[in-house]
Amino acid sequence: MPTVNLETVHDKGFISEVERRSGQNVALCYQCGKCTAGCPYTFAYDIPVSQIMRWLQAGDRDRILECRSLWLCATCESCTTRCPNGIDVARIMDVLRHMSRQRADNKGGNVKTFWDAFLDSVRAHGRAFEMGIVASYVTRTGRFWTDVELAPKLLPRGKLSLKPHDIKGKEQIARIFKRFEESRRP
Amino acid sequence: MSTTYAYYPGCSGLGTSKEYDVSSRAVCEALGLRLHDVPDWSCCGSTPAHTVDHVLSCALAARNLALAKATGVDTVITPCPSCLTNLKVAAHHMADPEFRDKVNALLDEPYTGGVQVKSVLQVIYEDVGCEAVAAKVKKPLTGLRLAPYYGCIMNRPPEVMQFDDHENPVAMDRLMEAIGAEAAPFPLKVECCGASFGVARKDIVARLSGKLLDLAAGLQCLAVVTACPLCQMNLDLRQGQINAANGTNHYLPVFYYTQLLAMALGLGDSVVELDKLCVDPRPALAQAARRAAAKGKTATKTPAAPAAPTAQPA
């Protein structure tokens, strides 16, 4: 693990913002490593979750918000369930992801693109339209071969709806998103 | 005990998990649980919404809680663990008045609390019970050895989910035993399958779901049984991709537990919908039937076989 100069990276405002938004006390982490031991995604992370907690205590905003791990957390709740100090670690990961989203250098990549396509579908129809989400993902990423081999399994079984199921109140859903965006404007 | 529930099907029930929705409804009806669909229900936001913002995520879920409340019932149930989590998290966090105000500020109609959220699994297990299920079995699934896989969020975190055990849940095990099947001890019951990374990071799903299939096969299970549309899709629809990535050759059917309940209760092919599964379950079911027949023969030949000693004295 690299060393850190607390005089240059210790961002107290960052720590308090994470604590406020997550409702957690990050100082409670005593680095037992249980979260990392149980995390199914450690093999894919660039920084293991227990080390993210440590960098968070050190207030190293940039190192955390630029890391890839934030976008590979599936919120499986293993860390939260097993933390001996009752820290909702998955909620902290979620909050860090919210903050990372605001930065141009976030490592969301295709994962973020897929999630954005999902929410756009919900905003347009009121419900997630699976076929439309994949089409939108493929268009945005240029990965035209994504899961094409699965279509012959899904189509004959009638498991892939070709048109969206718009709800009557879809305008209400669009308004939820609109009000959310307005609440974010400074 | 209330036997009428608001029912929240979830978006995948209209597409990739149609058979889960159909079999869940049929099993509930057969067990005397009356369901009223949440009128004009909308998406709960699933994983993508809570990765953007918790107020937005809870607002998408809370619209449905408000609609459920308007129907006059006190409990909404859903088959899908992802919907379950989002609805439960919204109800849980909206107990805080400050947070509730923020959520309600995004909604046309505010949600003021008062609706319980449970999974279909929970009401079958707790409100109906294994004995009542066993009493209705017409065609026991004897010989069918299953890997019971709950997925990561049906029971976690326990403070929010409030159902069964968070490390070793048993509700589905007991229900499978009630219909004559065998639930193998499955140590990866609550390990994540790779969740929604199937599209963007197939390699992750191949690795995590691959571990589950390896273990189920290693434990001589004929099939996996699950309660989650995303887990089922990763393990069943993507089983070919997983095999290709890992150099394995699994051919394990992945049932929804409600399909097996419907089968045992004799509810008919049109609600069991085995043809919706990608990995054909008929060979596994035939093998289970052969095992059951062989067991039946042994049982009639040696009715009072003494129990084998479990350990030799030192």
Short mmCIF file of C-alpha atoms in Angstrom, two decimals, chain B:
data_model
loop_
_atom_site.label_atom_id
_atom_site.label_comp_id
_atom_site.label_asym_id
_atom_site.label_seq_id
_atom_site.Cartn_x
_atom_site.Cartn_y
_atom_site.Cartn_z
CA MET B 1 -53.52 -13.29 9.49
CA SER B 2 -54.27 -11.22 6.45
CA THR B 3 -54.60 -13.32 3.31
CA THR B 4 -54.96 -10.43 0.89
CA TYR B 5 -51.81 -8.75 -0.33
CA ALA B 6 -50.88 -6.06 -2.80
CA TYR B 7 -48.68 -7.70 -5.43
CA TYR B 8 -45.74 -5.96 -7.08
CA PRO B 9 -44.56 -8.08 -10.07
CA GLY B 10 -41.45 -6.09 -11.06
CA CYS B 11 -40.28 -5.29 -14.58
CA SER B 12 -38.47 -8.55 -15.30
CA GLY B 13 -41.75 -10.39 -14.70
CA LEU B 14 -42.94 -8.89 -17.98
CA GLY B 15 -39.94 -10.26 -19.87
CA THR B 16 -37.01 -12.39 -18.85
CA SER B 17 -38.68 -13.84 -15.73
CA LYS B 18 -42.24 -14.33 -16.99
CA GLU B 19 -42.31 -17.87 -15.65
CA TYR B 20 -41.48 -16.60 -12.16
CA ASP B 21 -44.40 -14.18 -12.22
CA VAL B 22 -46.85 -16.74 -13.62
CA SER B 23 -45.84 -19.50 -11.21
CA SER B 24 -45.75 -17.13 -8.21
CA ARG B 25 -49.32 -16.01 -8.90
CA ALA B 26 -50.53 -19.58 -9.39
CA VAL B 27 -48.88 -20.89 -6.23
CA CYS B 28 -50.25 -18.01 -4.14
CA GLU B 29 -53.76 -18.67 -5.46
CA ALA B 30 -53.47 -22.40 -4.74
CA LEU B 31 -52.33 -21.63 -1.20
CA GLY B 32 -55.22 -19.27 -0.53
CA LEU B 33 -53.29 -16.01 -0.77
CA ARG B 34 -55.28 -13.34 -2.60
CA LEU B 35 -53.19 -10.91 -4.66
CA HIS B 36 -54.19 -7.51 -5.99
CA ASP B 37 -51.67 -5.99 -8.38
CA VAL B 38 -50.42 -2.57 -7.33
CA PRO B 39 -52.36 -0.44 -9.83
CA ASP B 40 -50.19 1.14 -12.56
CA TRP B 41 -47.03 0.13 -10.69
CA SER B 42 -43.71 1.57 -11.89
CA CYS B 43 -40.10 0.40 -11.78
CA CYS B 44 -38.55 0.37 -8.28
CA GLY B 45 -35.34 1.86 -9.72
CA SER B 46 -33.40 -1.34 -9.08
CA THR B 47 -29.61 -1.09 -8.74
CA PRO B 48 -29.09 1.79 -11.22
CA ALA B 49 -31.20 4.27 -9.22
CA HIS B 50 -29.42 3.80 -5.90
CA THR B 51 -26.05 4.21 -7.63
CA VAL B 52 -27.19 7.72 -8.63
CA ASP B 53 -28.86 8.98 -5.47
CA HIS B 54 -30.70 7.56 -2.46
CA VAL B 55 -33.52 10.11 -2.50
CA LEU B 56 -34.22 9.44 -6.19
CA SER B 57 -34.09 5.69 -5.60
CA CYS B 58 -36.49 5.86 -2.67
CA ALA B 59 -38.87 8.13 -4.60
CA LEU B 60 -39.12 5.61 -7.47
CA ALA B 61 -39.89 2.88 -4.93
CA ALA B 62 -42.17 4.98 -2.71
CA ARG B 63 -44.57 5.82 -5.53
CA ASN B 64 -45.46 2.13 -5.49
CA LEU B 65 -45.81 2.03 -1.71
CA ALA B 66 -48.26 4.94 -1.92
CA LEU B 67 -50.24 3.15 -4.65
CA ALA B 68 -50.26 -0.07 -2.60
CA LYS B 69 -51.50 1.81 0.45
CA ALA B 70 -54.34 3.34 -1.57
CA THR B 71 -55.67 -0.17 -2.26
CA GLY B 72 -56.35 -0.52 1.46
CA VAL B 73 -54.12 -3.52 2.21
CA ASP B 74 -51.31 -3.36 4.75
CA THR B 75 -48.74 -5.59 3.03
CA VAL B 76 -47.20 -5.53 -0.43
CA ILE B 77 -45.37 -8.63 -1.63
CA THR B 78 -42.99 -9.13 -4.52
CA PRO B 79 -41.21 -12.18 -5.96
CA CYS B 80 -38.05 -10.21 -6.92
CA PRO B 81 -35.32 -9.60 -4.30
CA SER B 82 -34.09 -6.47 -6.08
CA CYS B 83 -37.58 -4.91 -5.99
CA LEU B 84 -37.92 -6.17 -2.43
CA THR B 85 -34.72 -4.44 -1.36
CA ASN B 86 -35.62 -1.14 -2.97
CA LEU B 87 -39.15 -1.12 -1.55
CA LYS B 88 -37.90 -2.15 1.90
CA VAL B 89 -35.02 0.32 1.93
CA ALA B 90 -37.44 3.11 0.98
CA ALA B 91 -39.86 2.13 3.76
CA HIS B 92 -36.96 1.80 6.21
CA HIS B 93 -35.28 5.14 5.50
CA MET B 94 -38.55 7.04 5.15
CA ALA B 95 -39.17 6.41 8.85
CA ASP B 96 -36.78 9.38 9.26
CA PRO B 97 -39.01 12.49 8.81
CA GLU B 98 -36.27 14.63 7.27
CA PHE B 99 -35.44 12.01 4.65
CA ARG B 100 -39.14 11.34 4.03
CA ASP B 101 -39.72 15.01 3.23
CA LYS B 102 -36.93 14.97 0.66
CA VAL B 103 -38.40 11.89 -1.02
CA ASN B 104 -41.94 13.22 -0.96
CA ALA B 105 -40.73 16.46 -2.54
CA LEU B 106 -40.03 14.43 -5.71
CA LEU B 107 -43.43 12.70 -5.74
CA ASP B 108 -46.85 13.83 -7.02
CA GLU B 109 -48.56 11.90 -4.21
CA PRO B 110 -46.62 11.65 -0.94
CA TYR B 111 -46.10 8.36 0.87
CA THR B 112 -46.83 8.63 4.56
CA GLY B 113 -45.87 5.15 5.72
CA GLY B 114 -47.95 2.23 6.92
CA VAL B 115 -47.24 -0.45 4.32
CA GLN B 116 -45.20 -3.57 5.13
CA VAL B 117 -43.03 -5.05 2.41
CA LYS B 118 -42.36 -8.79 2.20
CA SER B 119 -41.18 -11.29 -0.37
CA VAL B 120 -43.56 -13.88 -1.77
CA LEU B 121 -41.13 -16.42 -0.26
CA GLN B 122 -41.61 -14.92 3.20
CA VAL B 123 -45.41 -15.08 3.14
CA ILE B 124 -45.43 -18.64 1.79
CA TYR B 125 -42.91 -19.70 4.43
CA GLU B 126 -44.32 -17.76 7.40
CA ASP B 127 -48.00 -17.09 6.70
CA VAL B 128 -48.82 -20.37 4.94
CA GLY B 129 -46.07 -22.60 6.36
CA CYS B 130 -44.34 -25.77 5.23
CA GLU B 131 -46.94 -28.11 6.76
CA ALA B 132 -49.81 -26.50 4.88
CA VAL B 133 -47.77 -26.65 1.67
CA ALA B 134 -46.89 -30.34 2.26
CA ALA B 135 -50.58 -31.13 2.83
CA LYS B 136 -51.41 -29.90 -0.67
CA VAL B 137 -48.70 -31.83 -2.53
CA LYS B 138 -50.08 -34.01 -5.32
CA LYS B 139 -46.84 -34.98 -7.01
CA PRO B 140 -43.84 -35.05 -4.64
CA LEU B 141 -40.50 -34.25 -6.27
CA THR B 142 -38.74 -37.22 -4.67
CA GLY B 143 -35.20 -37.83 -5.90
CA LEU B 144 -34.64 -34.23 -6.99
CA ARG B 145 -31.47 -33.05 -5.25
CA LEU B 146 -31.25 -29.26 -5.40
CA ALA B 147 -28.73 -26.53 -4.66
CA PRO B 148 -30.82 -23.87 -2.87
CA TYR B 149 -29.42 -20.52 -3.94
CA TYR B 150 -30.91 -17.39 -2.32
CA GLY B 151 -28.70 -14.71 -3.85
CA CYS B 152 -27.09 -11.86 -2.01
CA ILE B 153 -29.90 -9.52 -1.03
CA MET B 154 -32.94 -11.63 -0.13
CA ASN B 155 -31.77 -11.62 3.50
CA ARG B 156 -29.15 -8.87 3.72
CA PRO B 157 -28.65 -6.60 5.47
CA PRO B 158 -30.66 -8.28 8.25
CA GLU B 159 -31.69 -4.97 9.91
CA VAL B 160 -33.59 -4.02 6.76
CA MET B 161 -34.67 -7.38 5.34
CA GLN B 162 -35.85 -8.94 8.64
CA PHE B 163 -36.36 -12.43 7.28
CA ASP B 164 -34.67 -15.78 7.83
CA ASP B 165 -30.93 -16.06 8.54
CA HIS B 166 -28.52 -13.73 6.75
CA GLU B 167 -25.68 -16.27 6.45
CA ASN B 168 -27.62 -19.52 6.23
CA PRO B 169 -31.19 -18.88 5.11
CA VAL B 170 -33.38 -22.00 5.14
CA ALA B 171 -36.88 -20.95 4.00
CA MET B 172 -36.43 -22.29 0.48
CA ASP B 173 -34.66 -25.45 1.76
CA ARG B 174 -37.62 -26.24 4.01
CA LEU B 175 -40.18 -25.56 1.29
CA MET B 176 -38.32 -27.82 -1.14
CA GLU B 177 -38.25 -30.55 1.51
CA ALA B 178 -41.98 -30.03 2.09
CA ILE B 179 -42.62 -30.94 -1.56
CA GLY B 180 -40.42 -34.04 -1.37
CA ALA B 181 -37.25 -32.69 -2.97
CA GLU B 182 -33.84 -32.77 -1.31
CA ALA B 183 -32.05 -29.51 -0.44
CA ALA B 184 -28.28 -30.05 -0.42
CA PRO B 185 -26.23 -28.10 2.13
CA PHE B 186 -25.06 -25.29 -0.17
CA PRO B 187 -22.33 -23.10 1.37
CA LEU B 188 -22.60 -20.36 -1.31
CA LYS B 189 -26.31 -19.70 -0.62
CA VAL B 190 -25.83 -15.95 -0.23
CA GLU B 191 -22.76 -15.33 -2.41
CA CYS B 192 -23.28 -12.83 -5.24
CA CYS B 193 -23.77 -14.23 -8.77
CA GLY B 194 -22.37 -11.16 -10.54
CA ALA B 195 -25.68 -9.30 -10.39
CA SER B 196 -26.29 -6.72 -13.11
CA PHE B 197 -22.76 -6.89 -14.57
CA GLY B 198 -23.80 -9.47 -17.18
CA VAL B 199 -24.02 -6.94 -19.99
CA ALA B 200 -21.07 -4.65 -19.22
CA ARG B 201 -18.70 -7.11 -17.48
CA LYS B 202 -19.49 -10.65 -18.57
CA ASP B 203 -16.12 -11.82 -17.19
CA ILE B 204 -17.30 -11.03 -13.66
CA VAL B 205 -20.51 -13.01 -14.04
CA ALA B 206 -18.60 -15.92 -15.59
CA ARG B 207 -16.34 -16.06 -12.57
CA LEU B 208 -18.90 -15.60 -9.79
CA SER B 209 -21.76 -17.60 -11.31
CA GLY B 210 -19.21 -20.18 -12.44
CA LYS B 211 -18.27 -20.81 -8.80
CA LEU B 212 -21.93 -21.43 -7.96
CA LEU B 213 -22.40 -23.91 -10.80
CA ASP B 214 -19.12 -25.68 -9.96
CA LEU B 215 -20.22 -26.14 -6.37
CA ALA B 216 -23.75 -27.26 -7.23
CA ALA B 217 -22.36 -29.85 -9.65
CA GLY B 218 -19.68 -30.90 -7.16
CA LEU B 219 -22.39 -31.55 -4.57
CA GLN B 220 -24.14 -33.88 -7.05
CA CYS B 221 -27.15 -31.63 -7.36
CA LEU B 222 -29.41 -32.22 -10.35
CA ALA B 223 -30.43 -28.57 -10.46
CA VAL B 224 -30.24 -25.17 -8.80
CA VAL B 225 -33.32 -23.57 -7.27
CA THR B 226 -33.46 -19.81 -6.83
CA ALA B 227 -35.78 -16.96 -5.87
CA CYS B 228 -34.18 -14.16 -7.90
CA PRO B 229 -34.74 -13.23 -11.57
CA LEU B 230 -31.23 -11.82 -11.97
CA CYS B 231 -29.56 -14.87 -10.39
CA GLN B 232 -31.70 -17.16 -12.51
CA MET B 233 -30.82 -15.27 -15.68
CA ASN B 234 -27.09 -15.30 -14.94
CA LEU B 235 -27.04 -19.00 -14.10
CA ASP B 236 -29.43 -20.24 -16.80
CA LEU B 237 -29.38 -17.91 -19.81
CA ARG B 238 -25.65 -17.26 -19.43
CA GLN B 239 -24.66 -20.84 -18.57
CA GLY B 240 -23.22 -21.31 -22.09
CA GLN B 241 -21.15 -18.12 -21.77
CA ILE B 242 -19.96 -19.25 -18.33
CA ASN B 243 -18.94 -22.66 -19.64
CA ALA B 244 -17.10 -21.08 -22.57
CA ALA B 245 -15.21 -18.65 -20.31
CA ASN B 246 -14.28 -21.22 -17.67
CA GLY B 247 -13.73 -24.32 -19.80
CA THR B 248 -16.51 -26.15 -17.97
CA ASN B 249 -19.33 -28.28 -19.29
CA HIS B 250 -22.21 -27.71 -16.89
CA TYR B 251 -25.74 -28.53 -17.88
CA LEU B 252 -27.62 -27.64 -14.72
CA PRO B 253 -31.22 -26.48 -14.90
CA VAL B 254 -32.02 -23.43 -12.79
CA PHE B 255 -35.59 -23.42 -11.47
CA TYR B 256 -37.55 -20.75 -9.70
CA TYR B 257 -38.75 -22.27 -6.42
CA THR B 258 -42.30 -21.31 -7.41
CA GLN B 259 -42.06 -23.46 -10.54
CA LEU B 260 -41.21 -26.48 -8.39
CA LEU B 261 -43.97 -25.66 -5.90
CA ALA B 262 -46.44 -25.37 -8.79
CA MET B 263 -45.25 -28.69 -10.20
CA ALA B 264 -45.61 -30.49 -6.86
CA LEU B 265 -49.01 -28.95 -6.22
CA GLY B 266 -50.13 -30.26 -9.62
CA LEU B 267 -51.03 -26.84 -10.99
CA GLY B 268 -50.36 -27.74 -14.63
CA ASP B 269 -47.76 -27.11 -17.31
CA SER B 270 -49.20 -23.73 -18.31
CA VAL B 271 -48.15 -22.22 -14.96
CA VAL B 272 -44.98 -24.26 -14.41
CA GLU B 273 -43.67 -23.18 -17.84
CA LEU B 274 -40.60 -25.39 -17.94
CA ASP B 275 -40.21 -24.50 -21.63
CA LYS B 276 -39.14 -20.99 -20.58
CA LEU B 277 -35.90 -22.31 -19.05
CA CYS B 278 -32.84 -22.23 -21.32
CA VAL B 279 -31.17 -25.32 -19.83
CA ASP B 280 -33.70 -28.08 -20.48
CA PRO B 281 -34.76 -29.47 -17.09
CA ARG B 282 -36.39 -32.66 -18.43
CA PRO B 283 -33.27 -34.89 -18.19
CA ALA B 284 -32.76 -33.83 -14.55
CA LEU B 285 -36.42 -34.45 -13.72
CA ALA B 286 -36.26 -37.85 -15.42
CA GLN B 287 -33.18 -38.74 -13.42
CA ALA B 288 -34.92 -37.67 -10.22
CA ALA B 289 -37.88 -39.89 -11.16
CA ARG B 290 -35.54 -42.84 -11.71
CA ARG B 291 -33.91 -42.24 -8.33
CA ALA B 292 -37.34 -42.04 -6.72
CA ALA B 293 -38.39 -45.32 -8.35
CA ALA B 294 -35.17 -47.05 -7.25
CA LYS B 295 -35.61 -45.71 -3.72
CA GLY B 296 -39.21 -46.96 -3.70
CA LYS B 297 -38.05 -50.47 -4.67
CA THR B 298 -35.35 -50.55 -1.98
CA ALA B 299 -37.81 -49.29 0.58
CA THR B 300 -40.33 -52.07 -0.15
CA LYS B 301 -37.61 -54.77 -0.17
CA THR B 302 -35.94 -53.75 3.08
CA PRO B 303 -38.53 -51.95 5.15
CA ALA B 304 -36.52 -51.98 8.39
CA ALA B 305 -32.92 -51.45 7.30
CA PRO B 306 -30.79 -50.62 10.34
CA ALA B 307 -29.10 -47.24 10.30
CA ALA B 308 -25.46 -47.40 9.27
CA PRO B 309 -23.01 -46.46 12.01
CA THR B 310 -21.83 -42.90 11.43
CA ALA B 311 -18.41 -43.33 13.02
CA GLN B 312 -16.20 -46.17 14.12
CA PRO B 313 -15.26 -46.18 17.79
CA ALA B 314 -11.58 -45.32 18.24
#
